[in-house]
Coordinates of C-alpha atoms in Angstrom, one line a residue:
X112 CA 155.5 142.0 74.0
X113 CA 157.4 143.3 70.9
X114 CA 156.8 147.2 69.7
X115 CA 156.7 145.6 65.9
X116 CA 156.2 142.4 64.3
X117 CA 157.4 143.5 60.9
X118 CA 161.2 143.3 61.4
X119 CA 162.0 143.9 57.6
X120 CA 160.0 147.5 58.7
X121 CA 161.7 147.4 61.4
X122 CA 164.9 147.9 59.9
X123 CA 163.3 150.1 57.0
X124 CA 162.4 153.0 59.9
X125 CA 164.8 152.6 62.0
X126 CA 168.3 153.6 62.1
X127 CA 170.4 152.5 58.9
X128 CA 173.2 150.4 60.7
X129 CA 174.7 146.8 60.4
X130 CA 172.8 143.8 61.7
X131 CA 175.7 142.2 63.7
X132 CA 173.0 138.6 64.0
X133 CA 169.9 139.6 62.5
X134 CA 167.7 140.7 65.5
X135 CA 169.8 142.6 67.9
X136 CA 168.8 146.1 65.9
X137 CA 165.1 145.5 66.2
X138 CA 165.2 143.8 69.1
X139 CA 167.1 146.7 70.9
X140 CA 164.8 149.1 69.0
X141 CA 161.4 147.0 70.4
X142 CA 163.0 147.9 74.0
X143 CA 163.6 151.1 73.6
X144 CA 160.2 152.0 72.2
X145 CA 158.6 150.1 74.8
X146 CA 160.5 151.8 77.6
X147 CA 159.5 155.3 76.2
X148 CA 156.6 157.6 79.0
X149 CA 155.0 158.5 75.6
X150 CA 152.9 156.4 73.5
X151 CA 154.4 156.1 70.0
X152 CA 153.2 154.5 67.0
X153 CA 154.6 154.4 63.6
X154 CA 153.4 154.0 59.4
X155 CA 155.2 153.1 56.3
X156 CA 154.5 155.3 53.2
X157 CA 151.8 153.4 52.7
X158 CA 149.9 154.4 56.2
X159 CA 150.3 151.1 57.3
X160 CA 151.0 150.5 61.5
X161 CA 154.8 149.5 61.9
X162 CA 155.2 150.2 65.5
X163 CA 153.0 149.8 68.6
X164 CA 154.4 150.7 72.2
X165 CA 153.7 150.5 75.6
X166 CA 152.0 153.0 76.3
X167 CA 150.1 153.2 73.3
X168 CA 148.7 149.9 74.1
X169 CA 147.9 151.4 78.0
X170 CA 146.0 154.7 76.8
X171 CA 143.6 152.6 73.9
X172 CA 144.2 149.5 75.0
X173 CA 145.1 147.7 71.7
X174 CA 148.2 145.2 72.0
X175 CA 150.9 145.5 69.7
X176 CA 149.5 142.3 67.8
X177 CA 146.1 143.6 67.1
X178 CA 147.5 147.3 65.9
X179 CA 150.9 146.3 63.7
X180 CA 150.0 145.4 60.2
X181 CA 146.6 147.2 59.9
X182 CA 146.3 150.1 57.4
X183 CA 145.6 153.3 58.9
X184 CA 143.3 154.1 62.6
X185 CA 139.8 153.5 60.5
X186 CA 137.1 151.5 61.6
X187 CA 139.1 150.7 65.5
X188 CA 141.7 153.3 67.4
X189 CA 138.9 156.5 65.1
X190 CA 135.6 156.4 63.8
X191 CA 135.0 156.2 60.3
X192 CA 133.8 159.4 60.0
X193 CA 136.3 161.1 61.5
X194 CA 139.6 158.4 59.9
X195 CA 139.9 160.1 56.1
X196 CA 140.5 163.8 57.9
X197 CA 142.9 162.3 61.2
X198 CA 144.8 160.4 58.5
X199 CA 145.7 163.0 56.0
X200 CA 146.5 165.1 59.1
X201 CA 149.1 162.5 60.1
X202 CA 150.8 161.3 57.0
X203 CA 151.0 164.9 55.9
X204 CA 154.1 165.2 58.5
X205 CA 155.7 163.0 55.7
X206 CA 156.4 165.8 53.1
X207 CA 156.4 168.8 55.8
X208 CA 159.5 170.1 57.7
X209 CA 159.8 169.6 61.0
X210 CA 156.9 168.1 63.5
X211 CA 153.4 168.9 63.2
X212 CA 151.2 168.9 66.7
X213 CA 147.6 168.0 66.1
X214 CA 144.9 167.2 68.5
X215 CA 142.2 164.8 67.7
X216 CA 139.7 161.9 69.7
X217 CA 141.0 158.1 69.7
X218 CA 138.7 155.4 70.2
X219 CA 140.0 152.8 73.2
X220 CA 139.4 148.9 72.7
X221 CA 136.2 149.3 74.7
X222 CA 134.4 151.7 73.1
X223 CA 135.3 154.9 74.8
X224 CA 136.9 157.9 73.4
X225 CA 140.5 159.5 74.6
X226 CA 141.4 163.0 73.8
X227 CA 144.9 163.1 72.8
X228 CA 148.2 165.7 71.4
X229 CA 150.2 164.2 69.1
X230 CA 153.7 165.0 67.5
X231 CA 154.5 163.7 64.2
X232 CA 157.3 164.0 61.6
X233 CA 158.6 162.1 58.9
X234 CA 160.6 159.0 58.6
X235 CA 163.7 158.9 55.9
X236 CA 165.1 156.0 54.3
X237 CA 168.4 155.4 54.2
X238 CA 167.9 157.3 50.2
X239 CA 167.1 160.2 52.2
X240 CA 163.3 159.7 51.0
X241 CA 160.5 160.0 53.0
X242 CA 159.5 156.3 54.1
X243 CA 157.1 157.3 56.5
X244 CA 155.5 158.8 60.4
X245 CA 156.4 158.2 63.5
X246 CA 153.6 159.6 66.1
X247 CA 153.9 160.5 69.8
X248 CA 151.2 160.8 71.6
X249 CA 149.5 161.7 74.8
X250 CA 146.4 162.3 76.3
X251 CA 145.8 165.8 76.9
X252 CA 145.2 166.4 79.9
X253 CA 148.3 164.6 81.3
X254 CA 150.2 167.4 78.3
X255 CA 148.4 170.0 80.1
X256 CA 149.2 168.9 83.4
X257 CA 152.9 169.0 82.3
X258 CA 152.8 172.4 80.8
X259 CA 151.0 173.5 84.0
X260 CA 153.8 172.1 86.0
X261 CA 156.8 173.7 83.4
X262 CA 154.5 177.5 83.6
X263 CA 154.5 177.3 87.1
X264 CA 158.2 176.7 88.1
X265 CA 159.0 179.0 85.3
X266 CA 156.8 182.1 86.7
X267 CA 157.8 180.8 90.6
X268 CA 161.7 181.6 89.5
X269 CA 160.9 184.9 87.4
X270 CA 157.7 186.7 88.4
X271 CA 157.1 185.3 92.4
X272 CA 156.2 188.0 95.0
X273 CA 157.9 186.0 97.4
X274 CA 161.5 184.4 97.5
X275 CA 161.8 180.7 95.8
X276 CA 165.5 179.1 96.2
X277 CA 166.1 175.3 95.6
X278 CA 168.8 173.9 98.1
X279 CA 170.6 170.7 96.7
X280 CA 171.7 167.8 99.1
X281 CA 174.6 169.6 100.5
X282 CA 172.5 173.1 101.4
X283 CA 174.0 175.0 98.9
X284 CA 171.6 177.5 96.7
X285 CA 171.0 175.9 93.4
X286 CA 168.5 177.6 91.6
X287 CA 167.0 181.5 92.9
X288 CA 164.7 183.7 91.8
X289 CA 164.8 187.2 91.6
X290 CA 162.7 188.1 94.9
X291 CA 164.9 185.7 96.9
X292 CA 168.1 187.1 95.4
X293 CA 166.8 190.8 95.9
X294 CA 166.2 189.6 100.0
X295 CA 169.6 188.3 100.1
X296 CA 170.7 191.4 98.5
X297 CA 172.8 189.6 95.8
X298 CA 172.4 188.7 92.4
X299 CA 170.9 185.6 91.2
X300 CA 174.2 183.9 89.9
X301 CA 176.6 185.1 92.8
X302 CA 174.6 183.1 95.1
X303 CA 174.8 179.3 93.6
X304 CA 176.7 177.3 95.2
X305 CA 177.2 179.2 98.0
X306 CA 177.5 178.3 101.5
X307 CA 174.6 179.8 103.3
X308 CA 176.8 181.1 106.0
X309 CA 178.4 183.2 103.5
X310 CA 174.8 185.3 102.7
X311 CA 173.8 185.0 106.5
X312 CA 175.7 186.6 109.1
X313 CA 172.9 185.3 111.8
X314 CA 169.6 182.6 111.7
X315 CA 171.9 180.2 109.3
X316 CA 171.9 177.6 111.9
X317 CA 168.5 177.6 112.7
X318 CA 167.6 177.5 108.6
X319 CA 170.1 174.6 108.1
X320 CA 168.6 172.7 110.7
X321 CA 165.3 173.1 108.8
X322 CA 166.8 172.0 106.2
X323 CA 168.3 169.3 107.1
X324 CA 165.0 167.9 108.7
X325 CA 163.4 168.5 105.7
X326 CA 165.2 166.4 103.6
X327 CA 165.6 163.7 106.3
X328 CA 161.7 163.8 107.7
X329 CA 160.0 165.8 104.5
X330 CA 157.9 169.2 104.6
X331 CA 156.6 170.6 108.1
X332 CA 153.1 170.9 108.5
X333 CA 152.7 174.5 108.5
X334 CA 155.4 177.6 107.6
X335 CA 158.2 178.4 110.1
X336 CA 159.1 182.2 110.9
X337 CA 163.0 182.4 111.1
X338 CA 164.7 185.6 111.9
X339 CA 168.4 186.5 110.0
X340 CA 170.4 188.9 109.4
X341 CA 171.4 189.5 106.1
X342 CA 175.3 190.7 104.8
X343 CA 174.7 193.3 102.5
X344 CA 177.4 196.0 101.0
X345 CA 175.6 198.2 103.6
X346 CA 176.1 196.3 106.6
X347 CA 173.9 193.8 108.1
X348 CA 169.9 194.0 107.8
X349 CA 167.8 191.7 110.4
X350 CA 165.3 190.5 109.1
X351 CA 162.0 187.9 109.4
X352 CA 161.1 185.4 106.9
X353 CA 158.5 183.1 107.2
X354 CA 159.2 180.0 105.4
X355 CA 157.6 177.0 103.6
X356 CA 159.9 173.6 102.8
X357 CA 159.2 171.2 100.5
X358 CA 161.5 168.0 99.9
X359 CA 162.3 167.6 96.2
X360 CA 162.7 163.7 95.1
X361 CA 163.3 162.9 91.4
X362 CA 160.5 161.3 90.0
X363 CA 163.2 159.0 87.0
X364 CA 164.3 156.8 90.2
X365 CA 162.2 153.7 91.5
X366 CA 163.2 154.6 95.5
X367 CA 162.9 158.2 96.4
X368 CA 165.6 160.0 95.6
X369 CA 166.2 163.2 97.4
X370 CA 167.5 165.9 95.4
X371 CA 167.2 169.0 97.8
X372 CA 164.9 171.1 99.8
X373 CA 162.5 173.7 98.2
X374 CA 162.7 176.7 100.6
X375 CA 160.0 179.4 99.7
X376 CA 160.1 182.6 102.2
X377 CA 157.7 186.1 102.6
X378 CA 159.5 188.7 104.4
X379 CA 156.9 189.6 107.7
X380 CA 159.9 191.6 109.2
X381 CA 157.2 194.5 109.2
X382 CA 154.8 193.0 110.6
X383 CA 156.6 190.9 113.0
X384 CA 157.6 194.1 114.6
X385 CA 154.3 195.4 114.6
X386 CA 153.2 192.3 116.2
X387 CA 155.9 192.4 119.3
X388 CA 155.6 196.3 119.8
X389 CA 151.5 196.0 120.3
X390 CA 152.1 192.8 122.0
X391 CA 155.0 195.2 124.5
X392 CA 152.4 198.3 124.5
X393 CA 149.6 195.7 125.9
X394 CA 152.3 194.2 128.6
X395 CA 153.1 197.7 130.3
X396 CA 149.6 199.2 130.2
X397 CA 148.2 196.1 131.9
X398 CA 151.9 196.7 134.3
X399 CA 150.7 200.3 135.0
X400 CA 147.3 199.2 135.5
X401 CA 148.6 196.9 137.9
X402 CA 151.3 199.2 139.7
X403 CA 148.4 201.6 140.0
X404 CA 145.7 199.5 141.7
X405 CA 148.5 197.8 144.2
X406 CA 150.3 201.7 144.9
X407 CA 146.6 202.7 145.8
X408 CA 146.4 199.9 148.9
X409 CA 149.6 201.5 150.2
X410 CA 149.3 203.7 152.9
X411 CA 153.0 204.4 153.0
X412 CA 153.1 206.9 149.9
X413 CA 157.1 206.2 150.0
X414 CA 156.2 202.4 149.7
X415 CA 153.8 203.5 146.5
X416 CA 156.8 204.5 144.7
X417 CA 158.7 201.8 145.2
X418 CA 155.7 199.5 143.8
X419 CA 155.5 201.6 140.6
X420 CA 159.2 200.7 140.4
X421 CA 159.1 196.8 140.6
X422 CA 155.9 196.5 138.4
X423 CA 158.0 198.3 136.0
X424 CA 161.3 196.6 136.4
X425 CA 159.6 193.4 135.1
X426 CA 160.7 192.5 131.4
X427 CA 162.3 196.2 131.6
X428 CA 165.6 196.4 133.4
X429 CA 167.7 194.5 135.5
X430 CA 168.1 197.2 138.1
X431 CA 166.2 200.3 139.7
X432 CA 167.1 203.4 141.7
X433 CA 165.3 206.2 142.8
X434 CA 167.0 209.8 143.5
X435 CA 165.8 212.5 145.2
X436 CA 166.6 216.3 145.1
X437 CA 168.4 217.0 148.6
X438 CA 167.0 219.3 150.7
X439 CA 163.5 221.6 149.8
X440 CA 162.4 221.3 146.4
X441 CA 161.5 224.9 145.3
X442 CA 159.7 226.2 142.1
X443 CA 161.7 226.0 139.2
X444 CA 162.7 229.7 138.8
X445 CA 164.1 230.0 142.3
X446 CA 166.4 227.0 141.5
X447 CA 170.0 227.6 142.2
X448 CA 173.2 226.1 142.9
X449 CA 174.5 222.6 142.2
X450 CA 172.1 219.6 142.3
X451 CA 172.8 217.0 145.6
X452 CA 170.7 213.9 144.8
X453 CA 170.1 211.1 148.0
X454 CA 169.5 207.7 147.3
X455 CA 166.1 206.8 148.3
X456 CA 165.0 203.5 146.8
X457 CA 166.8 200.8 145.1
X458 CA 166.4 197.1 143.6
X459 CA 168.7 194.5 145.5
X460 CA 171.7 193.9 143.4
X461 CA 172.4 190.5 144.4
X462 CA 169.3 187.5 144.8
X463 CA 165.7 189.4 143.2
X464 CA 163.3 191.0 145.2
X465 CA 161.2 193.9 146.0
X466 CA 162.5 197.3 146.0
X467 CA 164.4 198.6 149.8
X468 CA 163.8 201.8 150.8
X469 CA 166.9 203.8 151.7
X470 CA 168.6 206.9 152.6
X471 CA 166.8 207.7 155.7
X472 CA 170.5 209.2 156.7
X473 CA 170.0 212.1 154.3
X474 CA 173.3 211.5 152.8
X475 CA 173.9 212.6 149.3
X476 CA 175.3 210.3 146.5
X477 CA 178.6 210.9 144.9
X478 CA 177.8 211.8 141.7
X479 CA 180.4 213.5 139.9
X480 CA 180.1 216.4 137.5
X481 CA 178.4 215.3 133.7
X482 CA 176.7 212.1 135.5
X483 CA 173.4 211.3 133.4
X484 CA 171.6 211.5 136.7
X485 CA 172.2 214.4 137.1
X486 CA 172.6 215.7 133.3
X487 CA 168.3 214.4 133.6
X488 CA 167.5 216.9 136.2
X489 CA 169.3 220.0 134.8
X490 CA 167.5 219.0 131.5
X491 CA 164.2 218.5 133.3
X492 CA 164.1 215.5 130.4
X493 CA 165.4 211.3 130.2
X494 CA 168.9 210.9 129.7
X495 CA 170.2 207.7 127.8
X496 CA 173.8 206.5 128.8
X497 CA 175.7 203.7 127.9
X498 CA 179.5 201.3 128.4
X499 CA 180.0 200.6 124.6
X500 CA 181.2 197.8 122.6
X501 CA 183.9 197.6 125.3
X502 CA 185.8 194.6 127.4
X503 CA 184.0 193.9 130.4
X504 CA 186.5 194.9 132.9
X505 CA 185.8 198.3 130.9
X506 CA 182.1 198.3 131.4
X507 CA 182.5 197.1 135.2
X508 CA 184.6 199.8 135.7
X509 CA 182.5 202.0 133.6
X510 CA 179.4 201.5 136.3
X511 CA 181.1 201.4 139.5
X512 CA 181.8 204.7 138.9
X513 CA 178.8 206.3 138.3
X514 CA 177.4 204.2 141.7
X515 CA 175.6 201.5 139.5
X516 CA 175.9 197.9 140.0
X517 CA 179.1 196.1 139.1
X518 CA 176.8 194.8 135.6
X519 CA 175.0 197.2 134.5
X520 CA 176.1 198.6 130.8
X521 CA 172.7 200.6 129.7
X522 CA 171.2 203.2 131.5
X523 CA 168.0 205.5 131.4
X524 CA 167.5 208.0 133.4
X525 CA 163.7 209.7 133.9
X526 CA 163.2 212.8 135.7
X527 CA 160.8 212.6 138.6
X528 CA 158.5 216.0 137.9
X529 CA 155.2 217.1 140.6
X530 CA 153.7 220.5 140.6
X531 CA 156.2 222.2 138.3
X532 CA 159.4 221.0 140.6
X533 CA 161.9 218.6 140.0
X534 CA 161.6 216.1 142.8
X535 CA 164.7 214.0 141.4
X536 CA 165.5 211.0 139.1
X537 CA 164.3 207.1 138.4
X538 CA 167.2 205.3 137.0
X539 CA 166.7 202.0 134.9
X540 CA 169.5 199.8 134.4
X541 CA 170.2 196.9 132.0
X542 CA 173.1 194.2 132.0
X543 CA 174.8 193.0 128.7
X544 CA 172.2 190.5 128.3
X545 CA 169.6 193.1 127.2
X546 CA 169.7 195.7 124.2
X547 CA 170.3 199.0 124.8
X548 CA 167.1 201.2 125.7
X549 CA 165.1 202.8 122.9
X550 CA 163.2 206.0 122.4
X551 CA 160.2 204.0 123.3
X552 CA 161.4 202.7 126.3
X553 CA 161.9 206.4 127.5
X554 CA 158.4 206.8 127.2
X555 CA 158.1 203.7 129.2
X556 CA 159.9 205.0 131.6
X557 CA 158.3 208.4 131.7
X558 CA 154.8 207.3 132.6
X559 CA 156.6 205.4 135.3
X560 CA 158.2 208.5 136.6
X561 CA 154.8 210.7 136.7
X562 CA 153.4 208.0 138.9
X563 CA 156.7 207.4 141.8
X564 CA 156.9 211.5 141.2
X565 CA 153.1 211.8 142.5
X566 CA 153.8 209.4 145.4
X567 CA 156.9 210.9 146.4
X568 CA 155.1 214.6 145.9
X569 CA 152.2 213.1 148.3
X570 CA 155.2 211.6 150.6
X571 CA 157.0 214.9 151.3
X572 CA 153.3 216.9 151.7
X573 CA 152.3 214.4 154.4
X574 CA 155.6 214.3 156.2
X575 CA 156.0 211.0 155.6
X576 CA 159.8 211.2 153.6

């Protein structure tokens, strides 16, 4: 269906070039009209209908034969009450600069009654005259939804509480917004086009792989908490984002056409840690609670201690030792000399299993001088000892001779306190494969040691050690 049956208007409106056969230039200008997503229709000076598209004809419903040729909307596309006031609002485009946006009610072929927006400006002949109005048109609440859609990506990329970053095919950064670029502690610009492994110094291949099933699969049905580490000019910061994904397709192209990923993110890093320390505080209470009612069935009070030490080994350290003060214990102020410390307990080194009871041969340890076993009893407080960032020869070396096993590269070291004496020293040991102990951990390991001091107190009272 042609967009005009008036080819001499045809020509008047549109663009003034040669006729190479005599229809090519409406004919080309018919497809182009009816190939437009907006509904356009056109008047001579005279307010006559020269052009008819599409689109108009699918929001009234009037064909391009019924609408060309008649004079004006009255009396079918308006009402005739409302035709004199929608037509001077129309034509006046003809002698105003620019485009003039009006809205106004449109009657369809069956009666009913379409809200639309229209654009309209004038039409010049080739003497530079005005020679008419062309009229775009949609119905308003498709315009609306369109704005909607153009506020929101504008306010998701400038006023977002939480990071918005569009990722093109190759999972590069194509667009940011400020939050996201704050996060990655960059600027907005620096980051396009950027590998990600170039703003991430850890979680990149975990994030990529989201991406990449994104845009192969589509969006996952709920938000995915990925933990990085960011490179910033102050050195890394780990962090937790939790993250939405949305696959971006272009909506011009018949098959879907992916153009990237829409990655949205909320830093929880706060509240992740939150979440894992009460989750840890919950673990070893319910661990004490355990070692306490399974110690209490003992009636060994040497074999009490060593329970205390394997409930608390588990998700704590890799290896366990108990020390004790060699010979009588006395108070405090009549302490003297150098401390001797015998090995009493220990975790096996090799294959797991409950703690073996030891040093029944009274001999003491060789500890030498500044060892932080015995740096925790002079300071009647935990001690906190460590290999380094070193090679692991270096670290093996580093525990054999302190007497730890061959692995072990953290330490912590409790002192083991009953009655206002220094009894001697629980020792918690982790391999490379663990971080190194934190100030909460002491106080882990401190509880731990009022309980083994207690049984080893009640040990040494009933002549059982």
């Amino acid at each position: 269906m042609s967009a005009s049956r008036i080819s001499g208007t045809t020509d008047e409106l549109g663009p003034d070039e040669p006729e190479r056969d005599g229809s090519d230039g409406s004919d080309l200008l018919a497809a182009l009209l009816d190939g437009m997503d907006a509904a356009l229709c056109a008047f001579d000076a005279d307010g006559v209908v020269t052009h008819w598209n599409r689109e108009a004809e699918r929001i009234l419903g009037w064909t391009a034969d019924e609408a060309v040729g008649r004079r004006g909307f009255a009396g079918w596309a308006v009402r005739s009450a409302d035709a004199e006031e929608v037509e001077a609002r129309l034509m006046s485009a003809m002698h105003a600069p620019g485009r003039q946006v009006h809205e106004f009610a449109l009657l369809t072929k069956d009666g009913g009654r379409v809200l639309v927006r229209t654009q309209s400006a004038a039409v010049r002949g080739p003497d530079g005259k005005p020679a008419g109005v062309y009229c775009a048109f949609s119905e308003v609440h498709a315009q609306i939804d369109l704005e909607r859609s153009i506020a929101l990506s504008e306010a998701l990329f400038e006023d977002a509480s939480w990071g918005v970053v569009l990722v093109d095919a190759d999972l590069r950064p194509a667009v940011v917004n400020a939050h996201a670029a704050r996060a990655l502690g960059t600027g907005r610009t620096t980051v396009l086009g950027r590998p990600l492994g170039e703003l991430l110094a850890q979680g990149v291949e975990e994030l990529e792989s989201a991406l990449t099933h994104v845009l192969a699969e589509g969006a996952p049905p709920a938000p995915a908490e990925i933990w990085v580490s960011v490179r910033t000019p102050e050195g890394e910061r780990r962090r937790c984002w939790r993250s939405g994904f949305l696959r971006l397709a272009s909506p011009l192209a018949e098959e879907p056409v992916p153009l990237g990923v829409g990655w949205l993110f909320q830093d929880v890093t706060e509240a992740k840690r939150g979440e894992q320390e009460a989750s840890l505080l919950r673990f070893r209470a319910q661990q004490l609670h355990r070692a306490a009612r399974a110690a209490a069935e003992c009636e060994d009070p040497a074999e009490a201690a060593t329970v205390h030490l394997d409930f608390a080994l588990a998700g704590f350290a890799d290896h366990a030792l108990i020390d004790r003060v060699a010979g009588v214990v006395p108070p405090d102020a009549e302490h003297a000399g150098p401390v001797r410390l015998v090995r009493i307990a220990a975790t096996p080194s090799g294959a797991p299993g409950p703690s073996r009871i030891a040093g029944q041969a009274g001999l003491p340890v060789r500890y030498d001088t500044g060892h932080p076993a015995l740096q925790c009893v002079e300071r009647a407080g935990s001690v906190r000892a460590g290999a380094g960032a070193v090679p692991a020869e270096e670290a093996r070396a580093w525990a054999l001779e302190r007497q730890w096993p061959a692995d072990a590269v953290h330490a912590l070291c409790a002192v083991l306190r009953s009655r206002g004496r220094t009894l001697g020293v629980v020792t918690f040991l982790r391999t490379a494969g663990r971080g190194a102990f934190e100030r909460s951990d002491a106080v882990y390991a401190e509880d731990v040691a009022v309980r083994i001091a207690a049984a080893l107190d009640l040990a040494a009272a009933t002549g059982r050690s």
